[in-house]
Amino acid sequence: MSGFRQARWNEPLVFERSKIGTIAYSLPAVEKEVQKALPKPIESIPPTLRRQTPPELPELSEPEVLQHFVRLSQMNYCVDLGLYPLGSCTMKYNPPINERIVQNPYFSWLHPQQDESEIQGILQILYELKQWLAEITGMNQISLQPAAGAHGEFAGALIIRAYHAENDELATRREIIVPDSAHGTNPASAAMAGFNVVVVPSNNDGQVDLQALQSAVSKRTAGLMLTNPNTLGLFEQKIESISEIIHDVGGLLYYDGANLNANLGRVRPGDMGFDIVHLNLHKTFATPHGGGGPGAGPIGVKGALSPFLPTPLVSFDGTKYYLDKERPKSIGRVHGYLGNVLVLLKSYAYILHMGSLGLKAAAEHAVLNANYIMKCLEGVGGYSIPFAPDTWRMHEIVISAKPLLRDTGISARDVAKALLDRGLHAPTFYFPAIVEEALMIEPTETFSKEELDRFIEALREIAEQAYDNPDLVSRSPQHTAASRLDEVRAAHPRTMALSWRMYQKRSKSQSTTQA
Amino acid sequence: MPAFRHPFLPNAGEQQKAILAKLGITSVEALFKDIPSKFRFKGKMKIPEGLSEIEVRRHIEMLLEKNSTPYLSTSFLGGGVWPHMVPEVVHSVTSRTEFYTAYTPYQAEISQGMLQALFEYQSLIAELVDLPVVNASMYDWASALGEAALMTSRLTKRSTFLIPEFIAPNRKAVLATYTAPANVSIQRVPSNPVQGKLDLERLKEMMSSEIAGVYLENPAYLGYLEPDVDAIAEIVHDAGALLVVGVDPISLGIIRPPGDYDADVVIGEGQPLGNGVNFGGSLLGIFACKDDRRILRQMPGRLIGLTTTTEGERRGFVMTLQAREQHIRRERATSNICSNQALCAVAAAAYLCTLGPTGLRRLGEQIMQLRHYMERQMSKLDGVLAPRFQATHFKEFVFSLEDRKERRLSILALMKKISQEKIFGGIPLNLEFPKLGESALVCVTELHTKRDIDKYTASIQQALEVE
Ligand SMILES: Cc1ncc(COP(=O)(O)O)c(C=O)c1O
């Protein structure tokens, strides 16, 4: 066994730690003259708008606040601890220098509504970042506004909409096509932009089925959303034909850049025929994912589509940087300001740190690592590697635990949970849906061969254990902060608790019904 | 050629050889052979050569120092992102690598820390806004407004959404982007020209069986409070529509929470709660609603729920009600949102624990005193109307330059002039709302002192005098 033990604090909710009269705040004194001008500020509020009962926030001292959250943090696995092979999520190293850089007060106090003459430095950074991303993706124009990948997809789908509207074809072009292996955000974004979604199947090689695509397209087709490499980690070799099929019927080709990491410096979506791309900077460009966000999802387009990009657009007139707001064809704003600039700045630093050679090397190391895992798992009992045998994978591999389930009753989910017990994060599981008992593994370039070996060994050991003593596996995890959790209870109307106040209310009504 | 090495890449030298050997290849090129040669990128990307850590830092510092930053001066700019203190302890919390280098807590057992912190965020905001259901965050206030409008339309199967006349233009623009594809039309309810508040008579006239939801902000974009909230709620609900209220959460230590006046959905900008200004990103979209199954089922975004381990022994936390979300419901999801602003939500949670109920009340009182003082000093200036609206304000107010024949200085020119003294004087409103004339929106927070305010008014006075 690995000897891994995650901290298991019996840490109460912060509300349960509250002690009336304790404070953790420290506010400046208000000058006498200022106070005297309005001695009782609350009485200046119209009575209908005064808060009558204070919010039930906890009362703690400052050391207790910190202790609480540090204990919580110890019950959270992170990429700085070790392999985090969540397929499609590109959990790579988040350089600490970038965290330092964004604390620079010349950035952190900068307000988005300052005059352009006062923000030339940050605009230059954003402009250069746009140029670099355009070069990396082979696109002509970039908007940095979307706050995440899905937000970029929404903006991209709106651009598809605007393009067809301009050609007076929106009334008929109602459909966006997505492969069955697509991420859930693709169809959801298309729907939010007002399109109907048509799904095309993958063929036995795990690639878009060209015949199926051919019969799916029509004059109703607005566009196709695709990742390449796809979510199986396979490069869509027929990308040229795909592009022709879509363009021949007048549709646009959209690139979901979540899987760009494998392509850096090798192949660019713009050259493959894509018209619109989004990037996930919190994946490919090394910004921390923050336990769920903030990320950044810039979008890029080919020249003809650039009038439709969100407004305003960071621009340069040869002498000064400015925000271009004269964009009559734009889809409008998708963010209140210029997007998650804090994240953009970190990616700027990352690209500067890696350089063109570094980015290309990162892609190579990521692909080497993924294929190394695949090679080492070949022939390990319990797992199979569906689709396209004898084909190298790109940034990620998808294996199936179907044989293990058949032989031992141990599922992909069980395997994932058993990995947690060994101090490893689990792969993405049950996605893509076209693979039964899928385990989607993306090691990234960040991890050493030793760490990969630890993972491979763990998978092997779990399979062996499943054959010898399946109960042991199905009981895992035991060494994490919590063992398996009751999801039914969490979602059941009678027990559902989405906040402390809901929890208290539900507990009270339960104890009265029991009494 | 010696192998390329980089500090972020562990598998150099021997390890890379061992990996290649295991794969039975001699060069990494073999792995990329599925890329059609036609599309292979030849040559070198036109991006900078890699720099060392020191060079990266120096280069970026050099660029950032070209900015004229409120850090070394005084800023009265708000309007949706506001300068507030970020207690150092909040920063200590969000600097924990265990939080910031984690992905979304998909594996609940090994991610309890993040899940509990987000559950606490939801719970703390629930107390603030007085509604029990809060999601784990949206991108920002503006996108939360867009999602809220869509949600009211889905719930009522109606397609008009009413907003106040005076709303932040950027927020309104995002709302329009979100609602256009769903054919939800946006209409403005006129405001009282003197007091700023919604015109109730006009609101009543506009209500019909077409109206999905009505949106109001408290405090409003222009800083004043909207006092007729109970009447508005009644008008809205009588017409079968939903009431959506936008808040500045930092006001809710002293201002009545929207849940108390029967708001169905509350949204807002959580940035003041422990998140920096950061050039307007990253923000924190607050999204809360009633504990009503119909509404809940239409809610966008992630929700964290409290539960127990399957053996029932220990408390634990999971992402729940995921059947609303894109990874399960796909094109029928309530929203496409996946990654959100989780770390900003953790900052907000730590912030609210730090302030507590008394801290938040005192902070609110103090902000109101400072704002009042500034209003008063400004009102003494010749040629200045301050505050523009006859109403109680929270931390922002509008002042106008009186329309006099001999005055030539525009609000823009005035702001430019005082910026030479490193004072960022406010957001000019002349373009956004021409009917307000030469006006600006000014923001006062606990970061300001009497000295800052006196200096500000003196600069304005001087600028107007030398005219
Ligand atoms: C393939 C793919 N597309 C889109 C997304 C959505 O990105 P985000 O979470 O940044 O919205 C993801 C992220 O999970 C993804 O893996």
Short mmCIF file of C-alpha atoms in Angstrom, two decimals, chain A residues 4 6 8-16 23-28 30-31 33-35 37-39 41-42 44-46 48-51 54-59 62 65-66 68-70 72-73 75-80 84 86 89 91 93-95 97 99-101 103-115 117-122 124-126 132 135-136 147-148 150-151 154 158 161 180 182-185 187-189 191-194 197 235 237 239-240 262 265-268 271-272 282-283 288-295 331-342 345 348-359 361-362 364-365 367-369 371-372 375-376 391-392 394 417 420 424-426 429 445-450 477 480-486 489-491 493 496-503 506, chain B residues 4 6 8-12 15-16 18-20 22-23 25 28-36 38-41 44-53 56-57 59-61 63-72 77-81 83-85 89 91-93 96-120 122-124 126-128 130-134 139-140 142-143 147 150 170 173-174 177-178 180-181 218 221 225-227 229-230 252-257 261 276-283 291 293 296 302-311 314-318 320-321 326-327 330-331 333 335-344 349-350 352-363 365-366 368-370 372-373 376 392 416 419 424 427 432 446-447 449-451:
data_model
loop_
_atom_site.label_atom_id
_atom_site.label_comp_id
_atom_site.label_asym_id
_atom_site.label_seq_id
_atom_site.Cartn_x
_atom_site.Cartn_y
_atom_site.Cartn_z
CA PHE A 4 -1.11 7.75 1.87
CA GLN A 6 -5.23 12.50 3.71
CA ARG A 8 -9.27 14.00 8.23
CA TRP A 9 -10.11 16.89 10.47
CA ASN A 10 -13.43 16.80 12.19
CA GLU A 11 -13.76 20.37 11.13
CA PRO A 12 -17.19 21.78 11.93
CA LEU A 13 -18.94 24.25 9.69
CA VAL A 14 -17.65 27.71 10.32
CA PHE A 15 -21.08 28.62 11.75
CA GLU A 16 -20.68 25.96 14.42
CA ILE A 23 -14.11 39.53 16.15
CA ALA A 24 -11.65 39.04 13.32
CA TYR A 25 -12.10 42.38 11.61
CA SER A 26 -9.96 45.42 11.93
CA LEU A 27 -11.37 48.64 10.55
CA PRO A 28 -9.82 52.09 10.47
CA VAL A 30 -13.41 57.32 11.20
CA GLU A 31 -12.38 60.91 11.85
CA GLU A 33 -15.66 65.37 11.86
CA VAL A 34 -16.84 62.73 9.45
CA GLN A 35 -18.69 60.91 12.22
CA ALA A 37 -21.71 64.83 10.07
CA LEU A 38 -23.76 61.65 10.25
CA PRO A 39 -23.65 60.22 13.78
CA PRO A 41 -25.93 56.40 9.60
CA ILE A 42 -28.49 53.63 9.94
CA SER A 44 -30.51 57.87 7.46
CA ILE A 45 -31.70 54.71 5.69
CA PRO A 46 -35.44 54.74 4.90
CA THR A 48 -38.41 50.15 4.79
CA LEU A 49 -34.82 49.44 3.85
CA ARG A 50 -33.05 48.99 7.16
CA ARG A 51 -31.82 45.57 8.02
CA PRO A 54 -28.20 41.13 11.43
CA PRO A 55 -27.11 38.40 9.02
CA GLU A 56 -26.21 35.24 10.90
CA LEU A 57 -22.56 35.30 10.02
CA PRO A 58 -20.16 33.48 12.33
CA GLU A 59 -18.11 35.33 14.93
CA GLU A 62 -8.59 35.96 13.02
CA VAL A 65 -10.64 31.89 10.65
CA LEU A 66 -7.27 30.96 9.26
CA HIS A 68 -10.52 26.69 9.85
CA PHE A 69 -9.61 27.25 6.22
CA VAL A 70 -6.14 25.76 6.52
CA LEU A 72 -10.14 22.53 5.05
CA SER A 73 -7.30 23.01 2.61
CA MET A 75 -8.56 17.95 2.97
CA ASN A 76 -8.11 18.92 -0.65
CA TYR A 77 -5.91 17.19 -3.20
CA CYS A 78 -4.18 19.47 -5.70
CA VAL A 79 -1.82 19.36 -8.64
CA ASP A 80 1.09 20.54 -6.50
CA TYR A 84 -4.00 14.84 -11.35
CA LEU A 86 -8.31 14.25 -15.14
CA CYS A 89 -8.70 19.05 -17.92
CA MET A 91 -3.85 19.66 -15.01
CA TYR A 93 2.05 22.85 -13.29
CA ASN A 94 0.96 26.33 -12.20
CA PRO A 95 4.20 28.30 -11.90
CA ILE A 97 6.04 33.14 -10.22
CA GLU A 99 0.96 34.11 -8.64
CA ARG A 100 3.54 36.65 -7.52
CA ILE A 101 3.23 38.69 -10.69
CA GLN A 103 -0.02 40.69 -6.89
CA ASN A 104 1.82 43.61 -8.35
CA PRO A 105 -0.12 46.64 -7.07
CA TYR A 106 0.20 48.32 -10.46
CA PHE A 107 -2.14 45.59 -11.60
CA SER A 108 -4.22 44.69 -8.59
CA TRP A 109 -5.47 48.24 -8.00
CA LEU A 110 -6.06 49.02 -11.64
CA HIS A 111 -9.68 49.90 -12.41
CA PRO A 112 -11.25 48.91 -15.75
CA GLN A 113 -12.89 52.29 -16.21
CA GLN A 114 -9.74 54.36 -16.02
CA ASP A 115 -8.91 56.49 -18.99
CA SER A 117 -4.02 56.86 -21.30
CA GLU A 118 -3.66 55.48 -17.76
CA ILE A 119 -3.81 51.79 -18.65
CA GLN A 120 -1.36 51.52 -21.52
CA GLY A 121 0.76 48.90 -19.76
CA ILE A 122 -2.01 46.37 -19.20
CA GLN A 124 -0.08 46.29 -24.19
CA ILE A 125 0.11 43.01 -22.29
CA LEU A 126 -3.37 42.01 -23.43
CA TRP A 132 0.63 35.26 -29.48
CA GLU A 135 -0.03 32.85 -33.85
CA ILE A 136 -0.36 29.69 -31.76
CA ALA A 147 -14.29 33.93 -18.58
CA ALA A 148 -14.11 30.18 -19.23
CA ALA A 150 -17.96 27.30 -22.03
CA HIS A 151 -18.25 31.08 -22.06
CA PHE A 154 -21.24 30.60 -26.16
CA LEU A 158 -23.19 33.60 -31.19
CA ARG A 161 -25.37 33.02 -35.46
CA ASP A 180 -21.25 11.94 -29.74
CA ALA A 182 -18.28 15.98 -27.41
CA HIS A 183 -18.05 17.63 -24.02
CA GLY A 184 -21.44 18.59 -22.53
CA THR A 185 -20.72 22.28 -22.80
CA PRO A 187 -24.36 21.15 -27.07
CA ALA A 188 -25.34 23.34 -24.11
CA SER A 189 -23.59 26.38 -25.60
CA ALA A 191 -28.56 25.59 -27.43
CA MET A 192 -27.98 28.80 -25.47
CA ALA A 193 -27.17 30.50 -28.73
CA GLY A 194 -30.53 29.38 -30.04
CA VAL A 197 -28.26 20.19 -31.72
CA PHE A 235 -6.18 12.98 -33.89
CA GLN A 237 -7.14 12.43 -39.41
CA ILE A 239 -10.10 16.75 -40.65
CA GLU A 240 -9.71 18.03 -44.19
CA ALA A 262 -0.97 18.19 -27.75
CA GLY A 265 3.82 24.20 -32.23
CA ARG A 266 2.81 21.16 -34.29
CA VAL A 267 -0.54 21.84 -35.83
CA ARG A 268 -2.81 24.85 -35.67
CA ASP A 271 -4.51 25.73 -40.71
CA MET A 272 -6.84 22.75 -40.35
CA HIS A 282 -6.63 27.31 -17.27
CA LYS A 283 -5.71 24.13 -19.10
CA PRO A 288 -4.46 27.42 -11.78
CA HIS A 289 -7.98 26.15 -11.86
CA GLY A 290 -8.77 27.54 -8.43
CA GLY A 291 -10.85 24.54 -7.37
CA GLY A 292 -13.33 25.28 -10.15
CA GLY A 293 -12.35 28.69 -11.48
CA PRO A 294 -11.62 31.44 -12.42
CA GLY A 295 -10.40 30.37 -15.82
CA ILE A 331 -22.29 40.02 -30.89
CA GLY A 332 -22.01 42.47 -27.98
CA ARG A 333 -20.48 42.00 -24.57
CA VAL A 334 -20.25 38.66 -22.82
CA HIS A 335 -18.49 39.96 -19.68
CA GLY A 336 -18.93 43.10 -17.60
CA TYR A 337 -15.37 44.22 -18.31
CA LEU A 338 -12.47 42.67 -20.24
CA GLY A 339 -12.68 39.14 -18.86
CA ASN A 340 -10.63 37.39 -16.19
CA VAL A 341 -7.60 39.61 -16.68
CA LEU A 342 -5.97 38.15 -13.58
CA LEU A 345 -1.84 37.96 -17.09
CA TYR A 348 1.07 35.95 -20.63
CA ALA A 349 3.81 35.19 -18.11
CA TYR A 350 3.65 31.49 -18.91
CA ILE A 351 4.07 31.96 -22.65
CA LEU A 352 6.94 34.34 -22.03
CA HIS A 353 8.54 31.79 -19.74
CA MET A 354 8.14 28.87 -22.14
CA GLY A 355 8.78 30.56 -25.45
CA SER A 356 7.99 28.86 -28.72
CA LEU A 357 10.44 26.01 -28.14
CA GLY A 358 9.18 25.47 -24.63
CA LEU A 359 5.55 25.24 -25.68
CA ALA A 361 8.44 20.71 -25.93
CA ALA A 362 5.58 20.79 -23.44
CA GLU A 364 5.83 16.57 -26.84
CA HIS A 365 6.34 15.66 -23.21
CA VAL A 367 2.12 13.19 -25.61
CA LEU A 368 5.05 11.03 -24.54
CA ASN A 369 3.60 10.72 -21.07
CA ASN A 371 1.52 7.08 -24.64
CA TYR A 372 3.88 5.79 -21.97
CA LYS A 375 2.00 1.23 -23.39
CA CYS A 376 2.53 0.23 -19.78
CA THR A 391 -2.52 4.00 -32.91
CA TRP A 392 -0.59 6.47 -30.86
CA MET A 394 -2.08 12.44 -28.34
CA LYS A 417 -11.96 5.69 -5.86
CA LEU A 420 -7.64 8.20 -4.39
CA LEU A 424 -3.41 9.90 -6.69
CA HIS A 425 -6.20 11.84 -8.26
CA ALA A 426 -8.60 9.81 -10.38
CA PHE A 429 -14.57 8.56 -15.61
CA GLU A 445 3.94 17.15 -19.32
CA THR A 446 4.22 18.11 -15.68
CA PHE A 447 4.80 14.70 -14.16
CA SER A 448 7.95 12.69 -14.02
CA LYS A 449 8.27 9.12 -15.18
CA GLU A 450 8.46 8.08 -11.52
CA PRO A 477 -11.56 5.17 -0.51
CA THR A 480 -9.22 10.23 2.14
CA ALA A 481 -10.92 12.89 4.23
CA ALA A 482 -14.24 11.22 3.54
CA SER A 483 -15.27 7.78 2.35
CA ARG A 484 -17.96 7.53 -0.33
CA LEU A 485 -20.73 10.02 0.03
CA ASP A 486 -24.46 9.63 -0.09
CA ARG A 489 -29.42 11.98 0.39
CA ALA A 490 -27.82 15.15 -0.94
CA ALA A 491 -30.39 15.46 -3.72
CA PRO A 493 -36.11 16.93 -1.32
CA MET A 496 -31.36 18.28 0.58
CA ALA A 497 -29.27 20.99 2.24
CA LEU A 498 -27.72 23.61 -0.02
CA SER A 499 -26.89 25.99 2.80
CA TRP A 500 -26.50 26.01 6.56
CA ARG A 501 -29.92 27.57 6.94
CA MET A 502 -31.56 24.91 4.76
CA TYR A 503 -29.76 22.24 6.73
CA ARG A 506 -34.57 20.35 7.27
CA PHE B 4 15.65 20.98 -24.92
CA HIS B 6 13.06 23.62 -19.20
CA PHE B 8 8.84 22.92 -15.81
CA LEU B 9 9.61 19.67 -17.65
CA PRO B 10 10.79 16.82 -15.44
CA ASN B 11 11.32 14.11 -18.04
CA ALA B 12 14.57 15.31 -19.53
CA GLN B 15 13.81 9.51 -18.24
CA GLN B 16 12.88 10.63 -21.69
CA ALA B 18 13.49 5.35 -20.97
CA ILE B 19 10.04 6.47 -22.12
CA LEU B 20 11.06 6.41 -25.78
CA LYS B 22 9.34 1.68 -23.70
CA LEU B 23 7.42 3.01 -26.68
CA ILE B 25 10.61 4.62 -30.89
CA VAL B 28 8.96 11.77 -30.50
CA GLU B 29 8.13 12.58 -34.12
CA ALA B 30 6.69 9.10 -34.52
CA LEU B 31 3.86 9.98 -32.16
CA PHE B 32 2.62 12.79 -34.35
CA LYS B 33 2.39 10.86 -37.58
CA ASP B 34 -1.41 10.94 -37.56
CA ILE B 35 -1.32 14.64 -38.26
CA PRO B 36 -1.69 14.98 -42.02
CA LYS B 38 -0.28 19.09 -45.11
CA PHE B 39 -1.34 20.58 -41.80
CA ARG B 40 1.86 20.16 -39.88
CA PHE B 41 3.15 23.47 -38.71
CA LYS B 44 8.79 28.39 -35.56
CA MET B 45 5.89 30.18 -33.98
CA LYS B 46 6.34 33.93 -33.91
CA ILE B 47 6.22 34.27 -30.18
CA PRO B 48 9.06 35.30 -27.89
CA GLU B 49 11.94 33.04 -27.01
CA GLY B 50 11.57 31.66 -23.55
CA LEU B 51 12.84 33.90 -20.76
CA SER B 52 14.18 33.09 -17.33
CA GLU B 53 12.09 33.73 -14.24
CA VAL B 56 9.76 37.34 -17.06
CA ARG B 57 9.21 39.19 -13.82
CA HIS B 59 9.57 42.46 -18.21
CA ILE B 60 6.06 42.34 -16.80
CA GLU B 61 6.86 44.74 -13.98
CA LEU B 63 5.01 47.00 -18.53
CA LEU B 64 2.72 47.22 -15.51
CA GLU B 65 4.53 50.28 -14.24
CA LYS B 66 3.43 52.09 -17.38
CA ASN B 67 -0.04 52.07 -15.87
CA SER B 68 -1.11 54.98 -13.79
CA THR B 69 -2.42 53.03 -10.87
CA PRO B 70 -4.66 54.10 -8.01
CA TYR B 71 -2.24 52.25 -5.74
CA LEU B 72 -0.13 55.34 -5.39
CA LEU B 77 -13.92 54.72 -9.28
CA GLY B 78 -16.57 52.09 -8.66
CA GLY B 79 -19.59 51.35 -10.78
CA GLY B 80 -19.43 47.57 -10.51
CA VAL B 81 -15.91 46.85 -9.25
CA PRO B 83 -11.82 49.36 -4.17
CA HIS B 84 -12.20 47.71 -0.76
CA MET B 85 -9.72 46.34 1.69
CA VAL B 89 -5.92 36.60 6.15
CA HIS B 91 -5.20 36.26 0.92
CA SER B 92 -3.55 33.60 3.09
CA VAL B 93 -6.57 31.38 2.55
CA ARG B 96 -3.18 27.77 -0.17
CA THR B 97 -1.90 25.67 -3.02
CA GLU B 98 -4.39 22.95 -2.00
CA PHE B 99 -7.20 25.31 -2.97
CA TYR B 100 -5.84 27.19 -5.93
CA THR B 101 -4.12 24.35 -7.77
CA ALA B 102 -7.08 21.97 -7.53
CA TYR B 103 -9.58 21.31 -10.29
CA THR B 104 -13.34 21.33 -9.81
CA PRO B 105 -14.10 18.93 -6.92
CA TYR B 106 -15.29 16.08 -9.13
CA GLN B 107 -13.80 13.52 -6.72
CA ALA B 108 -15.64 14.48 -3.58
CA GLU B 109 -13.78 12.16 -1.19
CA ILE B 110 -10.41 13.77 -1.84
CA SER B 111 -11.80 17.30 -2.33
CA GLN B 112 -13.78 17.82 0.87
CA GLY B 113 -11.90 21.00 1.69
CA MET B 114 -13.00 22.85 -1.42
CA LEU B 115 -16.49 21.44 -1.19
CA GLN B 116 -16.95 22.53 2.40
CA ALA B 117 -15.50 25.98 1.68
CA LEU B 118 -17.92 26.41 -1.23
CA PHE B 119 -20.82 25.11 0.85
CA GLU B 120 -19.89 27.71 3.43
CA GLN B 122 -23.29 29.40 -0.34
CA SER B 123 -24.42 29.44 3.29
CA LEU B 124 -22.86 32.81 4.11
CA ALA B 126 -27.72 32.86 1.95
CA GLU B 127 -27.56 34.68 5.30
CA LEU B 128 -26.62 37.94 3.64
CA ASP B 130 -31.89 36.08 3.08
CA LEU B 131 -32.58 33.35 0.55
CA PRO B 132 -31.68 29.72 1.26
CA VAL B 133 -30.35 28.59 -2.12
CA VAL B 134 -27.12 30.02 -3.52
CA TYR B 139 -18.68 34.49 -13.95
CA ASP B 140 -19.74 37.97 -12.85
CA ALA B 142 -23.46 40.86 -15.65
CA SER B 143 -23.63 37.23 -16.76
CA GLU B 147 -28.87 33.94 -16.70
CA LEU B 150 -33.39 33.56 -19.06
CA ASN B 170 -21.97 47.07 -19.49
CA ALA B 173 -25.06 44.97 -22.79
CA VAL B 174 -24.30 41.51 -21.40
CA THR B 177 -26.23 39.30 -25.46
CA TYR B 178 -27.61 36.53 -23.27
CA ALA B 180 -31.24 37.80 -27.73
CA PRO B 181 -31.05 34.15 -28.89
CA ASN B 218 -30.44 47.95 -4.43
CA TYR B 221 -26.16 51.56 -10.20
CA LEU B 225 -31.42 53.13 -2.48
CA GLU B 226 -34.69 51.92 -3.92
CA PRO B 227 -37.17 52.42 -1.09
CA VAL B 229 -39.37 47.50 -2.55
CA ASP B 230 -42.48 46.05 -0.91
CA LEU B 252 -26.17 43.96 3.41
CA GLY B 253 -24.84 44.41 6.92
CA ILE B 254 -27.17 47.39 7.21
CA ILE B 255 -29.49 47.32 4.20
CA ARG B 256 -32.57 45.13 4.18
CA PRO B 257 -31.92 41.86 2.35
CA TYR B 261 -39.04 41.70 0.56
CA GLY B 276 -9.19 42.79 -5.53
CA VAL B 277 -10.06 45.23 -8.29
CA ASN B 278 -7.68 43.51 -10.74
CA PHE B 279 -8.74 45.55 -13.75
CA GLY B 280 -12.25 44.16 -13.51
CA GLY B 281 -11.46 40.44 -13.51
CA SER B 282 -11.74 38.11 -11.77
CA LEU B 283 -15.19 38.83 -10.46
CA ASP B 291 -36.19 27.14 -1.86
CA ARG B 293 -38.58 23.12 -6.41
CA LEU B 296 -34.49 25.38 -8.14
CA ARG B 302 -23.09 24.27 -9.62
CA LEU B 303 -24.58 23.57 -6.23
CA ILE B 304 -22.81 22.01 -3.28
CA GLY B 305 -24.90 20.01 -0.86
CA LEU B 306 -24.33 18.73 2.64
CA THR B 307 -24.76 14.99 3.08
CA THR B 308 -23.19 12.08 4.95
CA THR B 309 -20.91 9.25 4.02
CA THR B 310 -22.81 6.23 2.72
CA GLU B 311 -22.27 4.53 6.06
CA ARG B 314 -19.65 11.37 8.94
CA ARG B 315 -20.80 14.59 7.42
CA GLY B 316 -19.57 15.34 3.94
CA PHE B 317 -20.16 17.52 0.91
CA VAL B 318 -20.87 16.78 -2.76
CA THR B 320 -25.56 17.93 -6.23
CA LEU B 321 -28.65 18.39 -8.41
CA GLN B 326 -24.48 20.53 -19.11
CA HIS B 327 -22.47 17.36 -18.52
CA ARG B 330 -26.37 18.58 -22.50
CA GLU B 331 -28.46 20.76 -24.86
CA ALA B 333 -29.20 22.05 -19.48
CA SER B 335 -26.96 26.78 -18.59
CA ASN B 336 -23.71 25.86 -20.31
CA ILE B 337 -21.58 27.03 -17.37
CA CYS B 338 -18.89 24.59 -16.26
CA SER B 339 -15.84 26.31 -14.77
CA ASN B 340 -16.98 29.17 -12.58
CA GLN B 341 -15.25 31.58 -10.15
CA ALA B 342 -14.76 29.15 -7.26
CA LEU B 343 -11.62 30.66 -5.77
CA CYS B 344 -13.27 34.09 -5.66
CA ALA B 349 -16.34 33.07 2.39
CA ALA B 350 -13.12 33.86 4.26
CA LEU B 352 -17.41 37.19 5.51
CA CYS B 353 -16.03 35.04 8.34
CA THR B 354 -13.48 37.76 9.02
CA LEU B 355 -15.99 40.59 9.08
CA GLY B 356 -18.75 38.74 10.90
CA PRO B 357 -22.09 40.41 11.59
CA THR B 358 -20.69 43.34 13.59
CA GLY B 359 -17.80 43.97 11.24
CA LEU B 360 -20.11 44.09 8.27
CA ARG B 361 -22.49 46.44 10.07
CA ARG B 362 -19.71 48.74 11.18
CA LEU B 363 -18.18 48.70 7.74
CA GLU B 365 -22.00 52.48 8.73
CA GLN B 366 -18.53 53.78 8.19
CA MET B 368 -22.13 55.66 4.70
CA GLN B 369 -20.52 58.26 6.97
CA LEU B 370 -17.63 58.80 4.60
CA HIS B 372 -22.19 61.44 3.43
CA TYR B 373 -19.24 63.62 4.35
CA ARG B 376 -21.74 67.35 1.95
CA THR B 392 -30.29 58.04 0.50
CA LYS B 416 -8.80 64.60 -16.71
CA SER B 419 -6.14 63.02 -12.69
CA PHE B 424 -9.20 59.13 -10.21
CA ILE B 427 -17.00 57.55 -13.88
CA GLU B 432 -24.09 56.70 -20.80
CA GLU B 446 -13.48 52.41 3.95
CA LEU B 447 -10.19 52.90 2.11
CA THR B 449 -9.97 59.07 4.69
CA LYS B 450 -11.17 62.57 5.42
CA ARG B 451 -7.91 63.80 3.95
#
